Short mmCIF file of C-alpha atoms in Angstrom, two decimals:
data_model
loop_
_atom_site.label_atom_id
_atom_site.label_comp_id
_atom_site.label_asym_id
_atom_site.label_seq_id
_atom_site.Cartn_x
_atom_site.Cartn_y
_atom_site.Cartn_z
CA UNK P 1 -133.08 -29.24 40.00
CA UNK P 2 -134.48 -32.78 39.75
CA UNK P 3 -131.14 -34.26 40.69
CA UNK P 4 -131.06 -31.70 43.89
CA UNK P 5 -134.26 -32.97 45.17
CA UNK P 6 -133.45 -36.30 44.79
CA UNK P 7 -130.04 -35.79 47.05
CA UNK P 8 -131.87 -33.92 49.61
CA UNK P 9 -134.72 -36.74 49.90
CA UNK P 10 -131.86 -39.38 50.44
CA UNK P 11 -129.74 -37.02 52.74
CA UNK P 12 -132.73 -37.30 55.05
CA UNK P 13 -132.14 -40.16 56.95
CA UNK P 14 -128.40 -39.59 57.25
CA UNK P 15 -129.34 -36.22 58.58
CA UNK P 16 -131.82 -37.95 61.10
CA UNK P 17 -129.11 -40.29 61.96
CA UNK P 18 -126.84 -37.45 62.94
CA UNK P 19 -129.63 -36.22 65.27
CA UNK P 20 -130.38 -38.79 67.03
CA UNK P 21 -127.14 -40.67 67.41
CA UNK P 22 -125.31 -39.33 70.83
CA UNK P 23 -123.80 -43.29 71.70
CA UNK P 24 -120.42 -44.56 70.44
CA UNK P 25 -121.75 -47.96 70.54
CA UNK P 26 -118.81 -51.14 69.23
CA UNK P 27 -120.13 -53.21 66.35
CA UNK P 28 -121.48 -56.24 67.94
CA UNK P 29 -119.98 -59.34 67.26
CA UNK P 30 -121.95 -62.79 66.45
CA UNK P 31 -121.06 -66.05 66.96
CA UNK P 32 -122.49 -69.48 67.49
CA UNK P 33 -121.35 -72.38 69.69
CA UNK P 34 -122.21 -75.86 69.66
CA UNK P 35 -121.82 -78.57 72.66
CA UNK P 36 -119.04 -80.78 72.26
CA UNK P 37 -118.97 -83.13 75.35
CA UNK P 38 -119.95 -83.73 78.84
CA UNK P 39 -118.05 -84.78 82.20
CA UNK P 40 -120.40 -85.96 84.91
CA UNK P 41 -118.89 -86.22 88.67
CA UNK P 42 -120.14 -86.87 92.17
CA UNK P 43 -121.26 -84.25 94.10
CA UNK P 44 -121.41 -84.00 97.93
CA UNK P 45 -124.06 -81.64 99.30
CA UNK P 46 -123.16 -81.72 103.15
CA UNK P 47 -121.28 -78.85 103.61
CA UNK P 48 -122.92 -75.01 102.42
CA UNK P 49 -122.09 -76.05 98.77
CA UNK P 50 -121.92 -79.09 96.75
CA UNK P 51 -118.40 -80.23 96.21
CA UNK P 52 -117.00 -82.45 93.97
CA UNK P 53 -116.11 -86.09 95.81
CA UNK P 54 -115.06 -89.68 94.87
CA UNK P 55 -116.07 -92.72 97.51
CA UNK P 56 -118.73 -92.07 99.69
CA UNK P 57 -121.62 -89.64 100.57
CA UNK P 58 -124.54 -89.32 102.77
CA UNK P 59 -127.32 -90.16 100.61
CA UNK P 60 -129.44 -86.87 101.71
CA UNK P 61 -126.99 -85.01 100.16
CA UNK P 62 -126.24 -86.44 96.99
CA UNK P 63 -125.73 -84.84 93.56
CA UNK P 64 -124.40 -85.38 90.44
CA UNK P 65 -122.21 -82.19 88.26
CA UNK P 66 -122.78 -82.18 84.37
CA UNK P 67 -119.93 -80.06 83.09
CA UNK P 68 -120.75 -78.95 79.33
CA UNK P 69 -118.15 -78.17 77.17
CA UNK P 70 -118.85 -75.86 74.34
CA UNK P 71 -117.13 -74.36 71.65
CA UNK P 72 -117.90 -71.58 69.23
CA UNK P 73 -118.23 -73.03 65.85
CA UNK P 74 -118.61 -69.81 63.43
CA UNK P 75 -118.89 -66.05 63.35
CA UNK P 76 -121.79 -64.72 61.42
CA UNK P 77 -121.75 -62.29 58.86
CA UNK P 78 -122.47 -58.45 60.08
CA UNK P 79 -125.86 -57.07 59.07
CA UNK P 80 -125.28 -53.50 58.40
CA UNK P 81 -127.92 -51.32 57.59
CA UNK P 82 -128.29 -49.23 54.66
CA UNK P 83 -128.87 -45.95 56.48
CA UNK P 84 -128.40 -46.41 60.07
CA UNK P 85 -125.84 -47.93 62.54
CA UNK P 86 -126.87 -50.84 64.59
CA UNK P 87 -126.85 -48.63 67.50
CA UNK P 88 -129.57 -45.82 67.91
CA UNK P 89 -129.34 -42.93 70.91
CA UNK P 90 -132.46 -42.06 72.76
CA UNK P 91 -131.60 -44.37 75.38
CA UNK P 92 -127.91 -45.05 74.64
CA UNK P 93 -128.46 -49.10 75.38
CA UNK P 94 -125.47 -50.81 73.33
CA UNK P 95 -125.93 -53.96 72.56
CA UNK P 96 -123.70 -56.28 73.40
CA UNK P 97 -120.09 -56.73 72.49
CA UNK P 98 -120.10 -60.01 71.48
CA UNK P 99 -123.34 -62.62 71.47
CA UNK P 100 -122.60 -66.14 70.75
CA UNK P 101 -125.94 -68.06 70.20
CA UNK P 102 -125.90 -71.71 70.49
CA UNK P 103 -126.26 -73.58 66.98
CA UNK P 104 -127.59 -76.82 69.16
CA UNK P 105 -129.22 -77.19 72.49
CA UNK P 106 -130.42 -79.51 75.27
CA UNK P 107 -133.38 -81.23 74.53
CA UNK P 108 -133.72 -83.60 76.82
CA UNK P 109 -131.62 -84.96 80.29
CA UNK P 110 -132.26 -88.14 81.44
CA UNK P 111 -130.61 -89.71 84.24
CA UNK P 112 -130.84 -93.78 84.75
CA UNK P 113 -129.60 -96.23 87.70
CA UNK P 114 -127.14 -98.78 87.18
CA UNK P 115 -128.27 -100.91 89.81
CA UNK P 116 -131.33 -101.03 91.74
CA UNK P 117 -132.64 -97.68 92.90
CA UNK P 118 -135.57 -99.18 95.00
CA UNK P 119 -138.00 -101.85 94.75
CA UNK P 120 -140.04 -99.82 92.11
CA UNK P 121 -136.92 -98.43 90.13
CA UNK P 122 -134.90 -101.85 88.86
CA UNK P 123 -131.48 -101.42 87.49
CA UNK P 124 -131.43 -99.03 84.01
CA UNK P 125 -134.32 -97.14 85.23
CA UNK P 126 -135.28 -93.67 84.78
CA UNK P 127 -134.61 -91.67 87.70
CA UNK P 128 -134.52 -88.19 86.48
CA UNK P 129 -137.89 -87.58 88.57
CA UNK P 130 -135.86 -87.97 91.31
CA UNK P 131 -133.54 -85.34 90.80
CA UNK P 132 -133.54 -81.62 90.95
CA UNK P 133 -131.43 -78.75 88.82
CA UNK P 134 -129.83 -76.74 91.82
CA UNK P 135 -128.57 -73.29 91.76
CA UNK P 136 -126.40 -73.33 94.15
CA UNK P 137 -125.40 -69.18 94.60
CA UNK P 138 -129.41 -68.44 94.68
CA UNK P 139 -130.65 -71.39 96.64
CA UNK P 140 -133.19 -72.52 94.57
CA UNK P 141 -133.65 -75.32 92.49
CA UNK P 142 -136.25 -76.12 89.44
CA UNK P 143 -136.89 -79.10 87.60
CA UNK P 144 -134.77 -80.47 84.74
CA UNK P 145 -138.21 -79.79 82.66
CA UNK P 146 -137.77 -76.29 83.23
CA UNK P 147 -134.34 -76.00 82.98
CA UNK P 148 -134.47 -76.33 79.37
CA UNK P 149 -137.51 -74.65 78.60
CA UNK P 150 -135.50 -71.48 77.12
CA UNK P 151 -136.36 -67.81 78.92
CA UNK P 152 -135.85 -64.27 76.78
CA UNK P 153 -135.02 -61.74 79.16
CA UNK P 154 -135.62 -58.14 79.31
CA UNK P 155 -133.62 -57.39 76.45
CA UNK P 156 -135.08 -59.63 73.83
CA UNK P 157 -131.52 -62.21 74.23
CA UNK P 158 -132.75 -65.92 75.19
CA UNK P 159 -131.12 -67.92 78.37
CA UNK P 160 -128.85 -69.50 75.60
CA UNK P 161 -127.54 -67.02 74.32
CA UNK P 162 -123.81 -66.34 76.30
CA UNK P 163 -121.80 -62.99 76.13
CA UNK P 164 -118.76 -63.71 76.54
CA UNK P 165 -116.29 -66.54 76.07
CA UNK P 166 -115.92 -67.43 79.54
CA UNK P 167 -119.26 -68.95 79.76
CA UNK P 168 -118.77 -71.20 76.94
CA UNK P 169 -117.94 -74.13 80.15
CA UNK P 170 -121.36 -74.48 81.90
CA UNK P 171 -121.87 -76.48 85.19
CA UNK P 172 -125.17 -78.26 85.61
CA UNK P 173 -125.40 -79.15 89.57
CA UNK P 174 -128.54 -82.04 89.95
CA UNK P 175 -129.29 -83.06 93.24
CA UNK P 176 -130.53 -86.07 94.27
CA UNK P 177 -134.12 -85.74 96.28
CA UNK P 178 -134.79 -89.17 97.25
CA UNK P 179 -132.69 -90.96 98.46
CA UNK P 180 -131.86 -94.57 97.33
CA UNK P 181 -132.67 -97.53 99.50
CA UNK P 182 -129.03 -99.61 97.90
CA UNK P 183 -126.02 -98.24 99.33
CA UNK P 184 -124.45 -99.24 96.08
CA UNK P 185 -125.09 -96.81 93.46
CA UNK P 186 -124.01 -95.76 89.75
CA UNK P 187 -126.07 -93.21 87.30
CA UNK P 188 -125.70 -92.94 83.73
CA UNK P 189 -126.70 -89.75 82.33
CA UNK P 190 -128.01 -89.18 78.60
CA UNK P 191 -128.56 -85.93 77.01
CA UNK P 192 -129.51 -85.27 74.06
CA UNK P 193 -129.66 -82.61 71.99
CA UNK P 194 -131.44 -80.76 68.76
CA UNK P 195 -129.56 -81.67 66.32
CA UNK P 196 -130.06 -85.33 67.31
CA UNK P 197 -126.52 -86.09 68.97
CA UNK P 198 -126.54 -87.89 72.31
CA UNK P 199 -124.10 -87.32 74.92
CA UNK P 200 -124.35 -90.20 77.51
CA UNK P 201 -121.75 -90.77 80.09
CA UNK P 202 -121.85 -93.08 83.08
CA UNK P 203 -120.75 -92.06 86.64
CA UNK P 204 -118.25 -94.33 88.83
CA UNK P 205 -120.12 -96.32 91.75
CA UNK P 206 -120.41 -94.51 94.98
CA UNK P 207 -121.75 -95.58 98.48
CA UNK P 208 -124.93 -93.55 99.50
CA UNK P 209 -124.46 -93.96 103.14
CA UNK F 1 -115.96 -29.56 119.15
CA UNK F 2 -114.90 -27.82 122.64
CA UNK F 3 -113.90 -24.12 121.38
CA UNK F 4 -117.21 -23.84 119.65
CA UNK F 5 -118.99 -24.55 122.93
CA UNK F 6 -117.14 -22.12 124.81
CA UNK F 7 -117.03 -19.53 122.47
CA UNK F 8 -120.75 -20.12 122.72
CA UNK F 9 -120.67 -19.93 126.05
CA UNK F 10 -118.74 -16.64 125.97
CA UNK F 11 -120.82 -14.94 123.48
CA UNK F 12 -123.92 -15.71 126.00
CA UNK F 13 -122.28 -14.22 128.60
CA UNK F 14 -121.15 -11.54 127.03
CA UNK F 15 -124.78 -11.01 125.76
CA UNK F 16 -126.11 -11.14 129.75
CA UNK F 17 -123.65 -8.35 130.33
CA UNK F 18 -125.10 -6.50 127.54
CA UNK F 19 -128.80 -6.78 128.99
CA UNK F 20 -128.14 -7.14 132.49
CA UNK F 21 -129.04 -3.47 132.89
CA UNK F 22 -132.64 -4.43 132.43
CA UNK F 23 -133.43 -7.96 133.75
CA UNK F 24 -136.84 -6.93 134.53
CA UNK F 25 -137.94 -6.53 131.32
CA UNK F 26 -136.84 -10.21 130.14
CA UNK F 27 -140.32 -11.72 131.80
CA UNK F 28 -143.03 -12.92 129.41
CA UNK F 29 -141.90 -10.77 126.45
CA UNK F 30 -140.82 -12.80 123.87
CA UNK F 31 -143.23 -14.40 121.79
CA UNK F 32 -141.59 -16.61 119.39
CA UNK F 33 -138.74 -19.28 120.32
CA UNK F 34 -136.73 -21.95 119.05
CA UNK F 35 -135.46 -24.43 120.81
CA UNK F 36 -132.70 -26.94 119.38
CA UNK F 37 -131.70 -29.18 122.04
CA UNK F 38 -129.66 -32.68 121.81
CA UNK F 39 -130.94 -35.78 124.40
CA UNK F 40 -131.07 -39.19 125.43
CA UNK F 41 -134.61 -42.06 125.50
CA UNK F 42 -134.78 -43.96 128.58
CA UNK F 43 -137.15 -47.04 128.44
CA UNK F 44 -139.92 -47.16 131.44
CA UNK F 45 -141.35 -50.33 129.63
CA UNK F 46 -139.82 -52.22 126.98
CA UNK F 47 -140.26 -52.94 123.20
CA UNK F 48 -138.44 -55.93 122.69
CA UNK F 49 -138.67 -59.29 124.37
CA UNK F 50 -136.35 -61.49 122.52
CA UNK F 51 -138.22 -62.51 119.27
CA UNK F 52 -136.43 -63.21 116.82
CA UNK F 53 -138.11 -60.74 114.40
CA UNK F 54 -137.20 -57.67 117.17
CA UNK F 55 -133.71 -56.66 115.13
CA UNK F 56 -136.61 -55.66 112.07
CA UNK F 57 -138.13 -52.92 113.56
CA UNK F 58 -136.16 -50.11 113.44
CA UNK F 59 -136.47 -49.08 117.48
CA UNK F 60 -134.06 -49.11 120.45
CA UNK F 61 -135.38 -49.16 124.14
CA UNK F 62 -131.90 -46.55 124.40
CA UNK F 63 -131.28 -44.08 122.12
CA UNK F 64 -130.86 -40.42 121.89
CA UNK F 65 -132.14 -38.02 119.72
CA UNK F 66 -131.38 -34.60 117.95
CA UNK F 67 -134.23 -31.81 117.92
CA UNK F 68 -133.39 -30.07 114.56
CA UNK F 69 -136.87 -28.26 113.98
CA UNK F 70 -138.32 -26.48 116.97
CA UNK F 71 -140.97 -23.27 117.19
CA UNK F 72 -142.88 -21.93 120.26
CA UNK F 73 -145.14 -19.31 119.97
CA UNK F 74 -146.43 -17.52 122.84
CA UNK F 75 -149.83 -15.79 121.83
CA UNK F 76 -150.31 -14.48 125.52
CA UNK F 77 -148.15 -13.92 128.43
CA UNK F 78 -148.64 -17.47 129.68
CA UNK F 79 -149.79 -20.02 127.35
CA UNK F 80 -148.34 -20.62 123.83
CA UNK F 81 -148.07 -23.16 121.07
CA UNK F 82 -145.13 -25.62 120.58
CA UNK F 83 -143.75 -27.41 117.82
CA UNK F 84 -140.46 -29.67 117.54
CA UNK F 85 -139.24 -32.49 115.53
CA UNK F 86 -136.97 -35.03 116.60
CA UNK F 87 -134.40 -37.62 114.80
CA UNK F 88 -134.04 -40.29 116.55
CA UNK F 89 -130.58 -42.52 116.69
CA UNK F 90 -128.96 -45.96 117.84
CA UNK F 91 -126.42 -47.78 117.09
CA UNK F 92 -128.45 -50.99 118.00
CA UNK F 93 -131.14 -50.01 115.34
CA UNK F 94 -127.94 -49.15 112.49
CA UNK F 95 -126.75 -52.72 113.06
CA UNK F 96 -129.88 -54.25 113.40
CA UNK F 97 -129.32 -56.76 109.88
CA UNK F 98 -126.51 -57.76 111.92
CA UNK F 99 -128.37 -58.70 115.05
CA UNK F 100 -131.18 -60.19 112.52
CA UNK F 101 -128.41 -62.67 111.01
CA UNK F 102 -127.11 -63.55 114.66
CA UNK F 103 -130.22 -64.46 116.20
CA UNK F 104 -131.15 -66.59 112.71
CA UNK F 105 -127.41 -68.16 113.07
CA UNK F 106 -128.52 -69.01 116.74
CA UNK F 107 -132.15 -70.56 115.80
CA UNK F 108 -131.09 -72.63 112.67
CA UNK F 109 -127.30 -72.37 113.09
CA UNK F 110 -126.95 -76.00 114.98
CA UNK F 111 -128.56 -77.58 111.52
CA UNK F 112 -128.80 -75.10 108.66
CA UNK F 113 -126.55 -73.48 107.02
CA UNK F 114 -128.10 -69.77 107.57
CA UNK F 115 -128.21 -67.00 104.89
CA UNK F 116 -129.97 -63.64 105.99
CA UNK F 117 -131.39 -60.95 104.14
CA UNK F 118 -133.39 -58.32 105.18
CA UNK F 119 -134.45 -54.75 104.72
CA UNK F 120 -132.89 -53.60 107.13
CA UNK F 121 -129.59 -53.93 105.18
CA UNK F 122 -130.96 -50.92 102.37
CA UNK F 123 -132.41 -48.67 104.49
CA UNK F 124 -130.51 -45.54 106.33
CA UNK F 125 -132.51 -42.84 107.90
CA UNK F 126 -131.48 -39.72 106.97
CA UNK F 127 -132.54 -37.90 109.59
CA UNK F 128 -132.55 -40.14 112.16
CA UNK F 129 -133.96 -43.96 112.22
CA UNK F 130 -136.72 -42.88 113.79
CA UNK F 131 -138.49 -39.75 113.98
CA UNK F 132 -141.09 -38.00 116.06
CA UNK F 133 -143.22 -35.23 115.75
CA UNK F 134 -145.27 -33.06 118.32
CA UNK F 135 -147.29 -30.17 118.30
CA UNK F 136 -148.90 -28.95 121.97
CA UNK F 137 -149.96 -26.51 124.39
CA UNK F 138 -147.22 -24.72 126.10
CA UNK F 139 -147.00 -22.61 129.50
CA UNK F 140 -144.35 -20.61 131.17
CA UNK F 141 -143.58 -19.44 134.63
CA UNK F 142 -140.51 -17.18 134.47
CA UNK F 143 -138.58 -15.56 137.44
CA UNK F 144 -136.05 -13.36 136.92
CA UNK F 145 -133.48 -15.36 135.84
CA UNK F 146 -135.36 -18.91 135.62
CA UNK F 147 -137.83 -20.50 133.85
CA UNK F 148 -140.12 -23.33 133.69
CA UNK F 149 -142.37 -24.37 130.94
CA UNK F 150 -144.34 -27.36 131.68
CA UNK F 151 -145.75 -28.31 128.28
CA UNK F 152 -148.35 -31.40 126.90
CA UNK F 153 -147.38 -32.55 123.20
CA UNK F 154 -149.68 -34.81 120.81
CA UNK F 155 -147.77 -36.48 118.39
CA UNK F 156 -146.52 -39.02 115.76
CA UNK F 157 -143.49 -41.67 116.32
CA UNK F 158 -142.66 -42.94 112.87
CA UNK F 159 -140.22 -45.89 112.48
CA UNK F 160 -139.81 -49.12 110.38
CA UNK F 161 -140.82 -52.24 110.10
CA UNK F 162 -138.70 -54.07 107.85
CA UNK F 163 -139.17 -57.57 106.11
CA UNK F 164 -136.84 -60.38 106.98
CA UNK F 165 -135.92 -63.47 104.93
CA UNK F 166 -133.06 -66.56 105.60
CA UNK F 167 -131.97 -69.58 102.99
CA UNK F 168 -131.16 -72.34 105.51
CA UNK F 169 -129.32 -75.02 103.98
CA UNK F 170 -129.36 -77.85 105.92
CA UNK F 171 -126.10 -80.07 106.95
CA UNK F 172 -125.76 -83.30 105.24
CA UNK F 173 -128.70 -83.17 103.41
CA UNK F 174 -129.92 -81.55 100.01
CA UNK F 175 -132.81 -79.82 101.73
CA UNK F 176 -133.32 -75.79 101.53
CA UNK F 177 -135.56 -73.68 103.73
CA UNK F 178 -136.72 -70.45 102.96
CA UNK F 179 -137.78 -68.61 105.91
CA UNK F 180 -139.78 -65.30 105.95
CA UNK F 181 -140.63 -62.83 108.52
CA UNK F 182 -143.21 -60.34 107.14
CA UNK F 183 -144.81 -56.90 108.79
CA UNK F 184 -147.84 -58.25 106.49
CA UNK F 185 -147.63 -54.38 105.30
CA UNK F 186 -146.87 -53.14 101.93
CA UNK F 187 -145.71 -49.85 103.67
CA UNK F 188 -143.09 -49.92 105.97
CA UNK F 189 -143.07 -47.28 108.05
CA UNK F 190 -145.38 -47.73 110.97
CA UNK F 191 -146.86 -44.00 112.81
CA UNK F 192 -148.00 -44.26 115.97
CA UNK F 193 -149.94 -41.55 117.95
CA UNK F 194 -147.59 -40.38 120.81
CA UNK F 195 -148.92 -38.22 123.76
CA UNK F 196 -145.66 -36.76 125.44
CA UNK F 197 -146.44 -34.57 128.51
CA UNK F 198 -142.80 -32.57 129.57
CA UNK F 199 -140.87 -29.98 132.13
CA UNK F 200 -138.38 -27.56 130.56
CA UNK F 201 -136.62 -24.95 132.95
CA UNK F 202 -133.92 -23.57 133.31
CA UNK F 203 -131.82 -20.33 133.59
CA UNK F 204 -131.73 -17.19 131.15
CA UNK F 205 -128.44 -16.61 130.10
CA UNK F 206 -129.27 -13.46 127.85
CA UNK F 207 -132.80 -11.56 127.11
CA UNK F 208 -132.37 -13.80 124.13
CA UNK F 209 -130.43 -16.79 125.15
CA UNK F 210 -131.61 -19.75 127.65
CA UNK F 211 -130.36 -23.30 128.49
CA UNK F 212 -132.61 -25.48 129.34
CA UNK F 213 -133.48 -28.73 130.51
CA UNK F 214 -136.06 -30.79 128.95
CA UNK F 215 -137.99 -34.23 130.97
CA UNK F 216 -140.22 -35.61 128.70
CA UNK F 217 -142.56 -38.78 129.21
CA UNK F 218 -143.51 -40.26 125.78
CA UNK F 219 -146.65 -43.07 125.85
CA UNK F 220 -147.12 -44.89 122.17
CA UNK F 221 -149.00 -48.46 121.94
CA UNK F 222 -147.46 -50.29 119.13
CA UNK F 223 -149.37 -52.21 116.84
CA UNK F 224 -147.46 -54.54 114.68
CA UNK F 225 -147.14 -58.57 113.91
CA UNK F 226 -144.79 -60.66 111.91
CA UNK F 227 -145.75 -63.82 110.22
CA UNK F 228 -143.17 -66.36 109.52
CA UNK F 229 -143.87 -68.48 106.42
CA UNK F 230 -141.06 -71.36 105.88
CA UNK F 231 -140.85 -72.82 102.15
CA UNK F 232 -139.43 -75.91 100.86
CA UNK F 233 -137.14 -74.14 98.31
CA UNK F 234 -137.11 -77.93 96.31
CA UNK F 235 -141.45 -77.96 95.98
CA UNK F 236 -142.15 -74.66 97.36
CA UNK F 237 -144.38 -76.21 99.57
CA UNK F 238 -144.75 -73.60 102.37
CA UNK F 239 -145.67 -74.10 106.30
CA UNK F 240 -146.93 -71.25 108.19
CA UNK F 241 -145.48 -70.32 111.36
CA UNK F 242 -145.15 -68.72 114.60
CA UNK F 243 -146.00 -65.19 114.68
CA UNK F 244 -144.77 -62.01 116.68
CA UNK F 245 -146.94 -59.59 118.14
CA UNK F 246 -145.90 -56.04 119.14
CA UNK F 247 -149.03 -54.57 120.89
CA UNK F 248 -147.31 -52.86 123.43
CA UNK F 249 -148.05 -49.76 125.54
CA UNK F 250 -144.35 -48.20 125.34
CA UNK F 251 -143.43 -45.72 127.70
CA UNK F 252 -139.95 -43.26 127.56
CA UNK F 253 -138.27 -41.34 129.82
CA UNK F 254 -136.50 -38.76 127.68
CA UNK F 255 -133.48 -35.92 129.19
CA UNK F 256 -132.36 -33.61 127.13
CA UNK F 257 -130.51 -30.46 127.25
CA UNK F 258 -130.06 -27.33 124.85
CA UNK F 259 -131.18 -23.57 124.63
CA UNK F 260 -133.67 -21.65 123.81
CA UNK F 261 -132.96 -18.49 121.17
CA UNK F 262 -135.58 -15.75 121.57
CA UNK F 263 -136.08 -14.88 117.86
CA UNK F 264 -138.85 -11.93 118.68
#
């Protein structure tokens, strides 16, 4: 009798499992990535979207690319629940397929003249003020400050957290704001991340005409 | 399209065959109407003059319009009360985003790269992009075979006012614009009291079947204004700009044609 009762208290949440779950949701997978170099590149800005470009460019409409290249680095181990799936029904919201969260990130993106910038910005100064992070499909732009300031959305995920392989190659577009007073330019560009790695990479000299 | 009409045609006939025995009798006896009828909006003044916020309101100096929803009422021999509902149509006010976008790409176009958005894009009237309502005081003259109801309406003219907004990119340069063209309204349909004094006659086809003809005058004063607001997309630093009034006395011309079904 004791034994019954026992089996009926434990069948309890399986039964309340039954009648609540109406989603088929996939297991999620978890992974993590970590960032494994950089490529930085001229941009020109004078046409509707920046473009890559080697030589020359008018200095209003100067940018620099930051291409990130990221790989995943391990797949965690499933949490499974004793009783219940990770999926519940009233709403039947899955969660994603597959979330790869980053095992480093951006702390900090500095970006530094070769030569002289302007009277007040010698050669090897910090010019990062001077530059924006530009979305280029929305318009908009936002400082590099903000840029790595990390945002959850709606669904509890943070900004760095990617959902699907594809987006393991990130673009960073920064645009240049002020505009040099040397025609003669280079830009060295140092980020560095949490785990205390610094990727620094030096652009070629362009004209800002 | 064509054999409907006729067969409508032939039905009424056949119908003043029917009662043609006892025309006499058709005079000031029936006491409730309905009158669908299907006509065109003439402008006698003008809405628009060429601002660039005029594609975001949802009005066309030319348009015609649908009455769907119609009831007269005589309560004596001569006077009654009149009620109708119009939907209102253009195909300058459907494309209007488009014309929104154009007259952006001719402002900014020579230096900007122009990007338009506007309300105007989402919103479809369903019955009509612009309706209009009247109720009013209806008389009748009738003869023995014609008509004429000269009639005063009071009324609503409801259309939209939607909000307008451009990314201009400009050429060589890393700059961004936003510019903005608000109603400075959270709702965005706009009613405006409408007096529209009209003439309907024409010729009794049956005891219960008329077609008419319907001249209507239509007086509304508008009452709207868009702000512009332009914003440095890089320091959101925004500049306040030109605005565009609507306070206009509008006045319409409207023809339409249709019939009248005696329903008592």
């Amino acid at each position: 009798m004791r034994l019954k009762k026992i089996l009926i208290v434990l069948s309890i949440p399986v039964m309340a499992e039954i009648a609540i779950a109406c989603c088929d949701c996939l297991e999620t997978i978890s992974k993590n990535y970590s960032h494994k170099s950089i490529v930085v590149q001229h941009l020109d800005n004078s046409g509707e979207k920046p473009e890559v470009t080697y030589g020359s460019v008018p200095k209003h409409a100067y940018g620099v690319r930051v291409t990130f290249t990221r790989e995943v680095v391990a797949c965690r181990a499933k949490q499974t629940p004793t009783f219940f799936q990770s999926a519940y029904a009233f709403s039947c919201d899955c969660p994603p397929e597959l979330t790869i969260a980053p095992k480093d990130s951006i702390v900090s993106i500095h970006l530094f003249a070769e030569h002289d910038f302007d009277p007040s910005h010698p050669a090897d100064s910090d010019v990062s003020d001077y530059f924006k992070v530009y979305f280029p499909d929305a318009f908009s732009f936002t400082s590099i400050e903000d840029y790595l300031q990390p945002v959850i959305n709606y669904r509890g995920y943070s900004n760095l957290v990617l959902f699907d392989e594809s987006q393991l190659e990130e673009e960073l577009t920064l645009l240049l704001m002020t505009p040099p007073e040397n025609t003669v330019n280079k830009f060295r560009i140092q980020i560095t991340l949490s785990d205390g790695r610094i990727f620094e990479q030096t652009t070629e000299e362009i004209d800002l005409i | 399209m064509k054999i409907k009409t006729l067969l409508l045609l032939s039905l009424a006939l056949l119908a003043t065959r029917t009662y043609g025995q006892d025309e006499a009798n058709w005079n000031y006896t029936s006491r409730w109407q309905t009158r669908p009828c299907v006509g065109i909006n003439l402008p006698i003044t003008k809405f628009f003059k060429g601002s660039i916020t005029d594609p975001l309101i949802a009005y066309s100096d030319h348009s015609y319009y649908l009455q769907f929803i119609s009831a007269t009422y005589f309560f004596s021999e001569r006077w009654g009360i009149d009620f109708n509902f119009q939907g209102i149509s253009s195909s300058e006010i459907s494309n209007r985003h488009e014309r929104y976008s154009k007259s952006l790409e001719q402002e900014y176009g020579n230096q900007y790269f122009v990007n338009a958005s506007s309300g105007a894009e989402y919103e479809t009237g369903s019955i009509g992009d612009i309706q209009r309502g009247f109720i009013g005081l209806i008389y009748r003259v009738e003869a023995r075979r014609w008509f004429f109801y000269p009639k005063i309406g009071l009324g609503v003219t409801s259309l939209d006012t939607s909000w307008g907004r451009a990314t201009l990119k400009q050429k060589n340069s890393n700059t961004v614009l936003i510019v903005e063209h608000s109603p400075g309204k959270a709702k965005t349909a706009s009613d405006y009291f409408t007096i529209a004094p009209s003439l309907i006659f024409g010729y009794k086809l049956s005891k219960r079947i008329f077609i008419d003809v319907d001249i209507t005058t239509s007086w509304f004063r508008t009452n709207t204004t868009y702000s512009q607001t332009t914003t440095n997309a890089a320091d959101q630093e925004n500049t306040p700009g030109p605005t565009y009034t609507y306070n206009r006395d509008i006045f319409t011309l409207s023809l339409a044609t249709g019939l009248i079904i005696v329903i008592k």
